[in-house]
Amino acid sequence: MSTIVGVIGGSGLYELLDGAVEHAVTTPYGAPSSTLSTGQIGGRDVAFITRHGRAHELAPHTINYRANLWALHDMGARTVITSSAVGSLKPDVQPGEFVLCDQFIDRTSGRIDTFYEGPKVVHVSVADPYCPELRARATEVMKRLGERYHPTGTAVVIQGPRFSTRAESRWFQQMGWDVLSMTQHPETALARELAMCCLNVSFVSDHDAGVTDDAEPVRAGDVWRRMAENQGRIRAALAALIVAAPDIPTCRCRDALSDV
Ligand SMILES: CSC[C@H]1O[C@H](OP(=O)(O)O)[C@H](O)[C@@H]1O
Ligand SMILES: Nc1ncnc2[nH]cnc12
């Protein structure tokens, strides 16, 4: 049986599928951010959910990440592609480029980041939080599409919803981190707890305030505009990545719950 690919649409991505069927779903963890849309892309079954809700009514710290992942998993998805708008911390990581993040640093606080709150306790490994096989395929896809992309990247995940101070931004840059997100944690760790293969596709929407001494402060409006202007590229990349996901993965993501 062909795999169902789950997609979590981040800022600027509120629809993905033409002629989708909408499902109002509930989970043991409460309601997900939106209805779940199902349909096909390139003959592959896809389940799509918006991270912030269809009208972007949920701030990063109020998102029910557990419900979103659970709903996709419950629909049959064992692979999830997460799309993100990210700020760049480096002059050579430019707005308008994709980054296939391979690591994250968690600077969030107070978010529920596990399905296992007892009596069952598990400790999954997130040493390599994103699926290596999906990332390798994504690199091939980006090359084939002729896209501007970075094959690796460390995202520092801030609590938001505010942007960083210049001092924070310079500090993150000095640490050698590449991009800023507000949502890659706990989403990625929760996908691992469900033993799902997870690929993050980040699109750089801005240069953060500390990248250069004269950098302009980030404005949310600029992020929305950049994401809207590049909808076509982002959707095309996601469609190609969905089609490229392996039916039978050879990675170890699906073993995440053995030996925990
Ligand atoms: C207006 S930028 C802030 C918003 O955009 C990003 O969203 P997502 O990660 O869902 O693509 C960022 O993390 C913030 O939530
Ligand atoms: N500069 C930034 N900081 C944090 N999250 C972001 N998402 C998009 N741009 C961002």
PDB file of C-alpha atoms and ligand atoms in Angstrom:
ATOM      1  CA  MET A   1       0.000   0.000   0.000  1.00  0.00           C
ATOM      2  CA  SER A   2       1.244   3.487  -0.870  1.00  0.00           C
ATOM      3  CA  THR A   3       2.185   5.676   2.051  1.00  0.00           C
ATOM      4  CA  ILE A   4       0.033   8.666   3.055  1.00  0.00           C
ATOM      5  CA  VAL A   5       2.114  11.814   3.377  1.00  0.00           C
ATOM      6  CA  GLY A   6       1.064  14.305   6.038  1.00  0.00           C
ATOM      7  CA  VAL A   7       1.861  17.976   5.467  1.00  0.00           C
ATOM      8  CA  ILE A   8       1.789  20.750   8.070  1.00  0.00           C
ATOM      9  CA  GLY A   9       1.433  24.112   6.373  1.00  0.00           C
ATOM     10  CA  GLY A  10       3.228  26.929   8.149  1.00  0.00           C
ATOM     11  CA  SER A  11       2.919  30.696   7.825  1.00  0.00           C
ATOM     12  CA  GLY A  12       1.637  31.629   4.389  1.00  0.00           C
ATOM     13  CA  LEU A  13       0.507  28.115   3.470  1.00  0.00           C
ATOM     14  CA  TYR A  14      -3.150  27.571   4.327  1.00  0.00           C
ATOM     15  CA  GLU A  15      -4.240  25.358   1.413  1.00  0.00           C
ATOM     16  CA  LEU A  16      -2.367  22.741  -0.593  1.00  0.00           C
ATOM     17  CA  LEU A  17      -4.772  20.342  -2.280  1.00  0.00           C
ATOM     18  CA  ASP A  18      -7.123  20.957  -5.181  1.00  0.00           C
ATOM     19  CA  GLY A  19     -10.574  19.422  -4.647  1.00  0.00           C
ATOM     20  CA  ALA A  20      -9.734  18.340  -1.107  1.00  0.00           C
ATOM     21  CA  VAL A  21     -12.163  16.558   1.195  1.00  0.00           C
ATOM     22  CA  GLU A  22     -12.396  18.294   4.582  1.00  0.00           C
ATOM     23  CA  HIS A  23     -12.494  16.264   7.812  1.00  0.00           C
ATOM     24  CA  ALA A  24     -13.402  17.823  11.175  1.00  0.00           C
ATOM     25  CA  VAL A  25     -11.419  15.637  13.564  1.00  0.00           C
ATOM     26  CA  THR A  26     -10.858  15.442  17.286  1.00  0.00           C
ATOM     27  CA  THR A  27      -8.016  13.750  19.137  1.00  0.00           C
ATOM     28  CA  PRO A  28      -7.383  12.581  22.716  1.00  0.00           C
ATOM     29  CA  TYR A  29      -5.328  15.797  23.026  1.00  0.00           C
ATOM     30  CA  GLY A  30      -8.036  18.159  21.855  1.00  0.00           C
ATOM     31  CA  ALA A  31      -8.749  19.843  18.562  1.00  0.00           C
ATOM     32  CA  PRO A  32      -6.071  20.311  15.906  1.00  0.00           C
ATOM     33  CA  SER A  33      -5.425  23.738  14.401  1.00  0.00           C
ATOM     34  CA  SER A  34      -7.836  23.238  11.501  1.00  0.00           C
ATOM     35  CA  THR A  35      -9.852  20.686   9.616  1.00  0.00           C
ATOM     36  CA  LEU A  36      -7.770  18.030   7.902  1.00  0.00           C
ATOM     37  CA  SER A  37      -7.841  18.158   4.119  1.00  0.00           C
ATOM     38  CA  THR A  38      -7.245  14.961   2.175  1.00  0.00           C
ATOM     39  CA  GLY A  39      -6.604  14.525  -1.515  1.00  0.00           C
ATOM     40  CA  GLN A  40      -3.917  13.470  -3.944  1.00  0.00           C
ATOM     41  CA  ILE A  41      -0.789  14.988  -5.403  1.00  0.00           C
ATOM     42  CA  GLY A  42       0.921  13.100  -8.227  1.00  0.00           C
ATOM     43  CA  GLY A  43      -1.115   9.994  -7.393  1.00  0.00           C
ATOM     44  CA  ARG A  44      -0.012  10.041  -3.785  1.00  0.00           C
ATOM     45  CA  ASP A  45      -2.461  10.325  -0.888  1.00  0.00           C
ATOM     46  CA  VAL A  46      -1.922  13.468   1.158  1.00  0.00           C
ATOM     47  CA  ALA A  47      -3.374  14.728   4.448  1.00  0.00           C
ATOM     48  CA  PHE A  48      -2.887  18.461   5.026  1.00  0.00           C
ATOM     49  CA  ILE A  49      -3.354  20.607   8.109  1.00  0.00           C
ATOM     50  CA  THR A  50      -2.568  24.265   8.707  1.00  0.00           C
ATOM     51  CA  ARG A  51      -0.360  24.909  11.717  1.00  0.00           C
ATOM     52  CA  HIS A  52      -1.792  28.304  12.657  1.00  0.00           C
ATOM     53  CA  GLY A  53      -5.384  27.682  11.513  1.00  0.00           C
ATOM     54  CA  ARG A  54      -6.925  28.689   8.155  1.00  0.00           C
ATOM     55  CA  ALA A  55      -7.107  32.367   9.156  1.00  0.00           C
ATOM     56  CA  HIS A  56      -3.775  32.294  11.006  1.00  0.00           C
ATOM     57  CA  GLU A  57      -5.573  32.678  14.321  1.00  0.00           C
ATOM     58  CA  LEU A  58      -3.117  30.651  16.444  1.00  0.00           C
ATOM     59  CA  ALA A  59       0.172  32.113  17.699  1.00  0.00           C
ATOM     60  CA  PRO A  60       3.169  29.747  17.832  1.00  0.00           C
ATOM     61  CA  HIS A  61       2.895  29.193  21.606  1.00  0.00           C
ATOM     62  CA  THR A  62      -0.862  28.430  21.517  1.00  0.00           C
ATOM     63  CA  ILE A  63      -0.730  25.761  18.799  1.00  0.00           C
ATOM     64  CA  ASN A  64      -1.866  22.296  19.891  1.00  0.00           C
ATOM     65  CA  TYR A  65       1.119  20.514  18.349  1.00  0.00           C
ATOM     66  CA  ARG A  66       0.126  17.163  19.835  1.00  0.00           C
ATOM     67  CA  ALA A  67      -3.349  17.282  18.312  1.00  0.00           C
ATOM     68  CA  ASN A  68      -1.965  18.228  14.882  1.00  0.00           C
ATOM     69  CA  LEU A  69       0.522  15.354  14.782  1.00  0.00           C
ATOM     70  CA  TRP A  70      -1.942  12.889  16.270  1.00  0.00           C
ATOM     71  CA  ALA A  71      -4.621  13.802  13.726  1.00  0.00           C
ATOM     72  CA  LEU A  72      -2.240  13.222  10.801  1.00  0.00           C
ATOM     73  CA  HIS A  73      -1.011   9.942  12.273  1.00  0.00           C
ATOM     74  CA  ASP A  74      -4.590   8.844  12.952  1.00  0.00           C
ATOM     75  CA  MET A  75      -5.429   9.555   9.302  1.00  0.00           C
ATOM     76  CA  GLY A  76      -2.699   7.042   8.390  1.00  0.00           C
ATOM     77  CA  ALA A  77       0.276   9.332   7.734  1.00  0.00           C
ATOM     78  CA  ARG A  78       3.623   7.847   8.767  1.00  0.00           C
ATOM     79  CA  THR A  79       5.607  10.530   6.955  1.00  0.00           C
ATOM     80  CA  VAL A  80       5.191  14.231   7.678  1.00  0.00           C
ATOM     81  CA  ILE A  81       6.570  17.224   5.803  1.00  0.00           C
ATOM     82  CA  THR A  82       6.542  20.439   7.818  1.00  0.00           C
ATOM     83  CA  SER A  83       6.780  23.801   6.066  1.00  0.00           C
ATOM     84  CA  SER A  84       8.210  26.822   7.868  1.00  0.00           C
ATOM     85  CA  ALA A  85       8.877  30.493   7.284  1.00  0.00           C
ATOM     86  CA  VAL A  86      12.248  31.209   8.885  1.00  0.00           C
ATOM     87  CA  GLY A  87      14.462  34.218   9.510  1.00  0.00           C
ATOM     88  CA  SER A  88      18.099  34.024   8.444  1.00  0.00           C
ATOM     89  CA  LEU A  89      21.002  34.500  10.837  1.00  0.00           C
ATOM     90  CA  LYS A  90      23.658  34.524   8.108  1.00  0.00           C
ATOM     91  CA  PRO A  91      24.397  36.909   5.261  1.00  0.00           C
ATOM     92  CA  ASP A  92      24.807  34.001   2.818  1.00  0.00           C
ATOM     93  CA  VAL A  93      21.458  32.445   3.728  1.00  0.00           C
ATOM     94  CA  GLN A  94      19.270  34.762   1.711  1.00  0.00           C
ATOM     95  CA  PRO A  95      15.564  35.569   1.789  1.00  0.00           C
ATOM     96  CA  GLY A  96      13.954  33.620  -1.033  1.00  0.00           C
ATOM     97  CA  GLU A  97      16.056  30.478  -0.453  1.00  0.00           C
ATOM     98  CA  PHE A  98      15.035  27.101   0.943  1.00  0.00           C
ATOM     99  CA  VAL A  99      16.804  25.458   3.893  1.00  0.00           C
ATOM    100  CA  LEU A 100      16.465  21.729   4.582  1.00  0.00           C
ATOM    101  CA  CYS A 101      16.993  21.945   8.340  1.00  0.00           C
ATOM    102  CA  ASP A 102      18.826  19.010   9.900  1.00  0.00           C
ATOM    103  CA  GLN A 103      19.067  20.232  13.509  1.00  0.00           C
ATOM    104  CA  PHE A 104      17.224  22.486  15.926  1.00  0.00           C
ATOM    105  CA  ILE A 105      17.986  24.270  19.194  1.00  0.00           C
ATOM    106  CA  ASP A 106      15.022  24.590  21.556  1.00  0.00           C
ATOM    107  CA  ARG A 107      14.701  28.035  23.156  1.00  0.00           C
ATOM    108  CA  THR A 108      10.931  27.733  23.772  1.00  0.00           C
ATOM    109  CA  SER A 109       9.345  27.464  27.185  1.00  0.00           C
ATOM    110  CA  GLY A 110       6.156  26.064  28.656  1.00  0.00           C
ATOM    111  CA  ARG A 111       5.087  24.062  25.597  1.00  0.00           C
ATOM    112  CA  ILE A 112       3.861  20.512  26.041  1.00  0.00           C
ATOM    113  CA  ASP A 113       6.493  18.515  24.187  1.00  0.00           C
ATOM    114  CA  THR A 114       5.647  14.849  24.825  1.00  0.00           C
ATOM    115  CA  PHE A 115       2.755  12.394  24.418  1.00  0.00           C
ATOM    116  CA  TYR A 116       4.160  10.417  27.343  1.00  0.00           C
ATOM    117  CA  GLU A 117       3.300  12.148  30.601  1.00  0.00           C
ATOM    118  CA  GLY A 118       3.015   8.895  32.578  1.00  0.00           C
ATOM    119  CA  PRO A 119       2.343   6.255  33.712  1.00  0.00           C
ATOM    120  CA  LYS A 120       4.146   5.208  30.523  1.00  0.00           C
ATOM    121  CA  VAL A 121       7.413   7.084  30.192  1.00  0.00           C
ATOM    122  CA  VAL A 122       9.589   7.045  27.083  1.00  0.00           C
ATOM    123  CA  HIS A 123      12.788   8.820  26.083  1.00  0.00           C
ATOM    124  CA  VAL A 124      13.095   8.983  22.309  1.00  0.00           C
ATOM    125  CA  SER A 125      16.304   9.989  20.578  1.00  0.00           C
ATOM    126  CA  VAL A 126      16.205  13.224  18.606  1.00  0.00           C
ATOM    127  CA  ALA A 127      19.952  13.263  17.971  1.00  0.00           C
ATOM    128  CA  ASP A 128      19.023  13.427  14.286  1.00  0.00           C
ATOM    129  CA  PRO A 129      15.567  14.967  14.458  1.00  0.00           C
ATOM    130  CA  TYR A 130      14.789  14.923  10.730  1.00  0.00           C
ATOM    131  CA  CYS A 131      14.594  11.779   8.579  1.00  0.00           C
ATOM    132  CA  PRO A 132      17.954  11.296   6.814  1.00  0.00           C
ATOM    133  CA  GLU A 133      16.389   9.433   3.909  1.00  0.00           C
ATOM    134  CA  LEU A 134      13.771  12.120   3.257  1.00  0.00           C
ATOM    135  CA  ARG A 135      16.453  14.801   3.533  1.00  0.00           C
ATOM    136  CA  ALA A 136      18.628  13.020   0.966  1.00  0.00           C
ATOM    137  CA  ARG A 137      15.660  12.766  -1.406  1.00  0.00           C
ATOM    138  CA  ALA A 138      14.790  16.403  -0.755  1.00  0.00           C
ATOM    139  CA  THR A 139      18.295  17.466  -1.772  1.00  0.00           C
ATOM    140  CA  GLU A 140      17.864  15.618  -5.082  1.00  0.00           C
ATOM    141  CA  VAL A 141      14.445  17.194  -5.619  1.00  0.00           C
ATOM    142  CA  MET A 142      15.722  20.727  -4.944  1.00  0.00           C
ATOM    143  CA  LYS A 143      18.600  20.165  -7.389  1.00  0.00           C
ATOM    144  CA  ARG A 144      16.257  18.821 -10.047  1.00  0.00           C
ATOM    145  CA  LEU A 145      13.915  21.797  -9.630  1.00  0.00           C
ATOM    146  CA  GLY A 146      16.889  24.158  -9.988  1.00  0.00           C
ATOM    147  CA  GLU A 147      15.960  25.710  -6.631  1.00  0.00           C
ATOM    148  CA  ARG A 148      18.153  27.917  -4.466  1.00  0.00           C
ATOM    149  CA  TYR A 149      18.547  25.862  -1.303  1.00  0.00           C
ATOM    150  CA  HIS A 150      20.840  24.942   1.579  1.00  0.00           C
ATOM    151  CA  PRO A 151      21.057  21.174   2.190  1.00  0.00           C
ATOM    152  CA  THR A 152      21.568  21.556   5.960  1.00  0.00           C
ATOM    153  CA  GLY A 153      20.739  24.120   8.613  1.00  0.00           C
ATOM    154  CA  THR A 154      20.340  24.505  12.349  1.00  0.00           C
ATOM    155  CA  ALA A 155      17.149  26.287  13.381  1.00  0.00           C
ATOM    156  CA  VAL A 156      17.002  28.026  16.740  1.00  0.00           C
ATOM    157  CA  VAL A 157      13.376  27.841  17.842  1.00  0.00           C
ATOM    158  CA  ILE A 158      12.363  30.892  19.847  1.00  0.00           C
ATOM    159  CA  GLN A 159       9.210  31.177  21.922  1.00  0.00           C
ATOM    160  CA  GLY A 160       7.761  34.105  19.999  1.00  0.00           C
ATOM    161  CA  PRO A 161       5.396  35.569  19.154  1.00  0.00           C
ATOM    162  CA  ARG A 162       7.802  38.514  19.380  1.00  0.00           C
ATOM    163  CA  PHE A 163      10.896  38.613  17.201  1.00  0.00           C
ATOM    164  CA  SER A 164      14.395  38.604  18.732  1.00  0.00           C
ATOM    165  CA  THR A 165      16.298  41.572  20.133  1.00  0.00           C
ATOM    166  CA  ARG A 166      19.465  42.526  18.253  1.00  0.00           C
ATOM    167  CA  ALA A 167      21.505  41.105  21.153  1.00  0.00           C
ATOM    168  CA  GLU A 168      19.674  37.766  21.029  1.00  0.00           C
ATOM    169  CA  SER A 169      19.984  37.656  17.274  1.00  0.00           C
ATOM    170  CA  ARG A 170      23.767  38.394  17.376  1.00  0.00           C
ATOM    171  CA  TRP A 171      24.190  35.748  20.056  1.00  0.00           C
ATOM    172  CA  PHE A 172      22.373  33.127  17.959  1.00  0.00           C
ATOM    173  CA  GLN A 173      24.520  34.119  14.996  1.00  0.00           C
ATOM    174  CA  GLN A 174      27.728  33.832  17.052  1.00  0.00           C
ATOM    175  CA  MET A 175      26.673  30.349  18.107  1.00  0.00           C
ATOM    176  CA  GLY A 176      26.824  29.409  14.436  1.00  0.00           C
ATOM    177  CA  TRP A 177      23.096  28.728  14.067  1.00  0.00           C
ATOM    178  CA  ASP A 178      21.596  29.342  10.640  1.00  0.00           C
ATOM    179  CA  VAL A 179      17.923  30.241  10.861  1.00  0.00           C
ATOM    180  CA  LEU A 180      15.193  31.230  13.330  1.00  0.00           C
ATOM    181  CA  SER A 181      11.840  29.521  13.726  1.00  0.00           C
ATOM    182  CA  MET A 182       9.032  29.697  16.287  1.00  0.00           C
ATOM    183  CA  THR A 183       7.500  26.300  15.616  1.00  0.00           C
ATOM    184  CA  GLN A 184       9.986  23.523  14.821  1.00  0.00           C
ATOM    185  CA  HIS A 185       9.861  22.546  18.491  1.00  0.00           C
ATOM    186  CA  PRO A 186       7.914  20.679  19.858  1.00  0.00           C
ATOM    187  CA  GLU A 187       6.486  19.654  16.451  1.00  0.00           C
ATOM    188  CA  THR A 188       9.545  17.708  15.317  1.00  0.00           C
ATOM    189  CA  ALA A 189      10.051  15.883  18.621  1.00  0.00           C
ATOM    190  CA  LEU A 190       6.379  14.880  18.725  1.00  0.00           C
ATOM    191  CA  ALA A 191       6.638  13.429  15.210  1.00  0.00           C
ATOM    192  CA  ARG A 192       9.542  11.301  16.454  1.00  0.00           C
ATOM    193  CA  GLU A 193       7.437  10.115  19.428  1.00  0.00           C
ATOM    194  CA  LEU A 194       4.906   8.856  16.861  1.00  0.00           C
ATOM    195  CA  ALA A 195       7.770   7.186  14.955  1.00  0.00           C
ATOM    196  CA  MET A 196       6.988   9.277  11.895  1.00  0.00           C
ATOM    197  CA  CYS A 197       9.581  10.236   9.288  1.00  0.00           C
ATOM    198  CA  CYS A 198       9.779  14.035   9.427  1.00  0.00           C
ATOM    199  CA  LEU A 199      11.183  16.429   6.805  1.00  0.00           C
ATOM    200  CA  ASN A 200      11.295  20.179   7.387  1.00  0.00           C
ATOM    201  CA  VAL A 201      11.200  22.505   4.409  1.00  0.00           C
ATOM    202  CA  SER A 202      12.059  26.011   5.518  1.00  0.00           C
ATOM    203  CA  PHE A 203      11.701  29.079   3.321  1.00  0.00           C
ATOM    204  CA  VAL A 204      13.760  32.114   4.308  1.00  0.00           C
ATOM    205  CA  SER A 205      11.457  35.110   4.622  1.00  0.00           C
ATOM    206  CA  ASP A 206      13.824  37.700   6.109  1.00  0.00           C
ATOM    207  CA  HIS A 207      17.233  38.506   7.530  1.00  0.00           C
ATOM    208  CA  ASP A 208      16.955  38.808  11.303  1.00  0.00           C
ATOM    209  CA  ALA A 209      17.850  42.028  13.141  1.00  0.00           C
ATOM    210  CA  GLY A 210      21.330  41.001  14.245  1.00  0.00           C
ATOM    211  CA  VAL A 211      22.679  39.685  10.937  1.00  0.00           C
ATOM    212  CA  THR A 212      24.432  42.956  10.130  1.00  0.00           C
ATOM    213  CA  ASP A 213      24.865  46.139  12.187  1.00  0.00           C
ATOM    214  CA  ASP A 214      22.516  48.080   9.926  1.00  0.00           C
ATOM    215  CA  ALA A 215      19.904  45.331   9.428  1.00  0.00           C
ATOM    216  CA  GLU A 216      16.327  46.611   9.563  1.00  0.00           C
ATOM    217  CA  PRO A 217      14.077  45.135  12.300  1.00  0.00           C
ATOM    218  CA  VAL A 218      11.988  42.216  11.021  1.00  0.00           C
ATOM    219  CA  ARG A 219       8.393  43.141  10.234  1.00  0.00           C
ATOM    220  CA  ALA A 220       5.675  40.503  10.160  1.00  0.00           C
ATOM    221  CA  GLY A 221       4.215  42.193   7.070  1.00  0.00           C
ATOM    222  CA  ASP A 222       7.446  41.560   5.164  1.00  0.00           C
ATOM    223  CA  VAL A 223       7.285  37.880   6.151  1.00  0.00           C
ATOM    224  CA  TRP A 224       3.673  37.536   4.905  1.00  0.00           C
ATOM    225  CA  ARG A 225       4.520  39.340   1.637  1.00  0.00           C
ATOM    226  CA  ARG A 226       7.616  37.219   0.969  1.00  0.00           C
ATOM    227  CA  MET A 227       5.683  34.007   1.618  1.00  0.00           C
ATOM    228  CA  ALA A 228       2.764  35.127  -0.573  1.00  0.00           C
ATOM    229  CA  GLU A 229       5.060  36.127  -3.444  1.00  0.00           C
ATOM    230  CA  ASN A 230       6.718  32.712  -3.374  1.00  0.00           C
ATOM    231  CA  GLN A 231       3.625  30.511  -2.991  1.00  0.00           C
ATOM    232  CA  GLY A 232       4.189  28.933  -6.411  1.00  0.00           C
ATOM    233  CA  ARG A 233       7.751  27.862  -5.632  1.00  0.00           C
ATOM    234  CA  ILE A 234       6.861  26.569  -2.175  1.00  0.00           C
ATOM    235  CA  ARG A 235       3.894  24.545  -3.445  1.00  0.00           C
ATOM    236  CA  ALA A 236       5.891  23.140  -6.362  1.00  0.00           C
ATOM    237  CA  ALA A 237       8.693  22.068  -4.028  1.00  0.00           C
ATOM    238  CA  LEU A 238       6.240  20.454  -1.601  1.00  0.00           C
ATOM    239  CA  ALA A 239       4.447  18.608  -4.401  1.00  0.00           C
ATOM    240  CA  ALA A 240       7.729  17.195  -5.715  1.00  0.00           C
ATOM    241  CA  LEU A 241       8.822  16.215  -2.204  1.00  0.00           C
ATOM    242  CA  ILE A 242       5.517  14.472  -1.517  1.00  0.00           C
ATOM    243  CA  VAL A 243       5.919  12.405  -4.675  1.00  0.00           C
ATOM    244  CA  ALA A 244       9.569  11.633  -3.828  1.00  0.00           C
ATOM    245  CA  ALA A 245       8.854  10.230  -0.336  1.00  0.00           C
ATOM    246  CA  PRO A 246       9.697   6.514  -0.222  1.00  0.00           C
ATOM    247  CA  ASP A 247       6.839   4.009   0.107  1.00  0.00           C
ATOM    248  CA  ILE A 248       9.012   1.709   2.186  1.00  0.00           C
ATOM    249  CA  PRO A 249      11.570   3.734   4.119  1.00  0.00           C
ATOM    250  CA  THR A 250      14.963   2.297   4.991  1.00  0.00           C
ATOM    251  CA  CYS A 251      15.655   4.840   7.771  1.00  0.00           C
ATOM    252  CA  ARG A 252      15.313   4.135  11.489  1.00  0.00           C
ATOM    253  CA  CYS A 253      12.587   6.706  12.245  1.00  0.00           C
ATOM    254  CA  ARG A 254       9.914   3.978  12.450  1.00  0.00           C
ATOM    255  CA  ASP A 255      11.944   2.234  15.189  1.00  0.00           C
ATOM    256  CA  ALA A 256      11.911   5.342  17.387  1.00  0.00           C
ATOM    257  CA  LEU A 257       9.898   3.592  20.087  1.00  0.00           C
ATOM    258  CA  SER A 258      12.018   0.484  20.413  1.00  0.00           C
ATOM    259  CA  ASP A 259      14.418   0.539  23.344  1.00  0.00           C
ATOM    260  CA  VAL A 260      13.012   3.693  24.941  1.00  0.00           C
TER     261      VAL A 260
HETATM  262  C1  LIG B   1       5.409  36.528  10.939  1.00  0.00           C
HETATM  263  S1  LIG B   1       6.754  35.488  11.253  1.00  0.00           S
HETATM  264  C2  LIG B   1       6.232  34.558  12.541  1.00  0.00           C
HETATM  265  C3  LIG B   1       5.629  33.235  12.226  1.00  0.00           C
HETATM  266  O1  LIG B   1       6.099  32.706  10.964  1.00  0.00           O
HETATM  267  C4  LIG B   1       6.694  31.454  11.216  1.00  0.00           C
HETATM  268  O2  LIG B   1       5.639  30.503  11.166  1.00  0.00           O
HETATM  269  P1  LIG B   1       5.790  28.965  10.749  1.00  0.00           P
HETATM  270  O3  LIG B   1       6.940  28.416  11.516  1.00  0.00           O
HETATM  271  O4  LIG B   1       4.499  28.350  11.128  1.00  0.00           O
HETATM  272  O5  LIG B   1       6.020  28.939   9.257  1.00  0.00           O
HETATM  273  C5  LIG B   1       7.284  31.647  12.596  1.00  0.00           C
HETATM  274  O6  LIG B   1       7.697  30.452  13.199  1.00  0.00           O
HETATM  275  C6  LIG B   1       6.163  32.345  13.308  1.00  0.00           C
HETATM  276  O7  LIG B   1       5.173  31.469  13.763  1.00  0.00           O
HETATM  277  N1  LIG B   2      13.075  36.512  12.001  1.00  0.00           N
HETATM  278  C1  LIG B   2      12.340  35.486  12.442  1.00  0.00           C
HETATM  279  N2  LIG B   2      12.437  35.072  13.717  1.00  0.00           N
HETATM  280  C2  LIG B   2      11.695  34.013  14.147  1.00  0.00           C
HETATM  281  N3  LIG B   2      10.832  33.350  13.397  1.00  0.00           N
HETATM  282  C3  LIG B   2      10.694  33.740  12.121  1.00  0.00           C
HETATM  283  N4  LIG B   2       9.937  33.264  11.128  1.00  0.00           N
HETATM  284  C4  LIG B   2      10.172  34.010  10.040  1.00  0.00           C
HETATM  285  N5  LIG B   2      11.077  34.971  10.303  1.00  0.00           N
HETATM  286  C5  LIG B   2      11.432  34.821  11.596  1.00  0.00           C
END
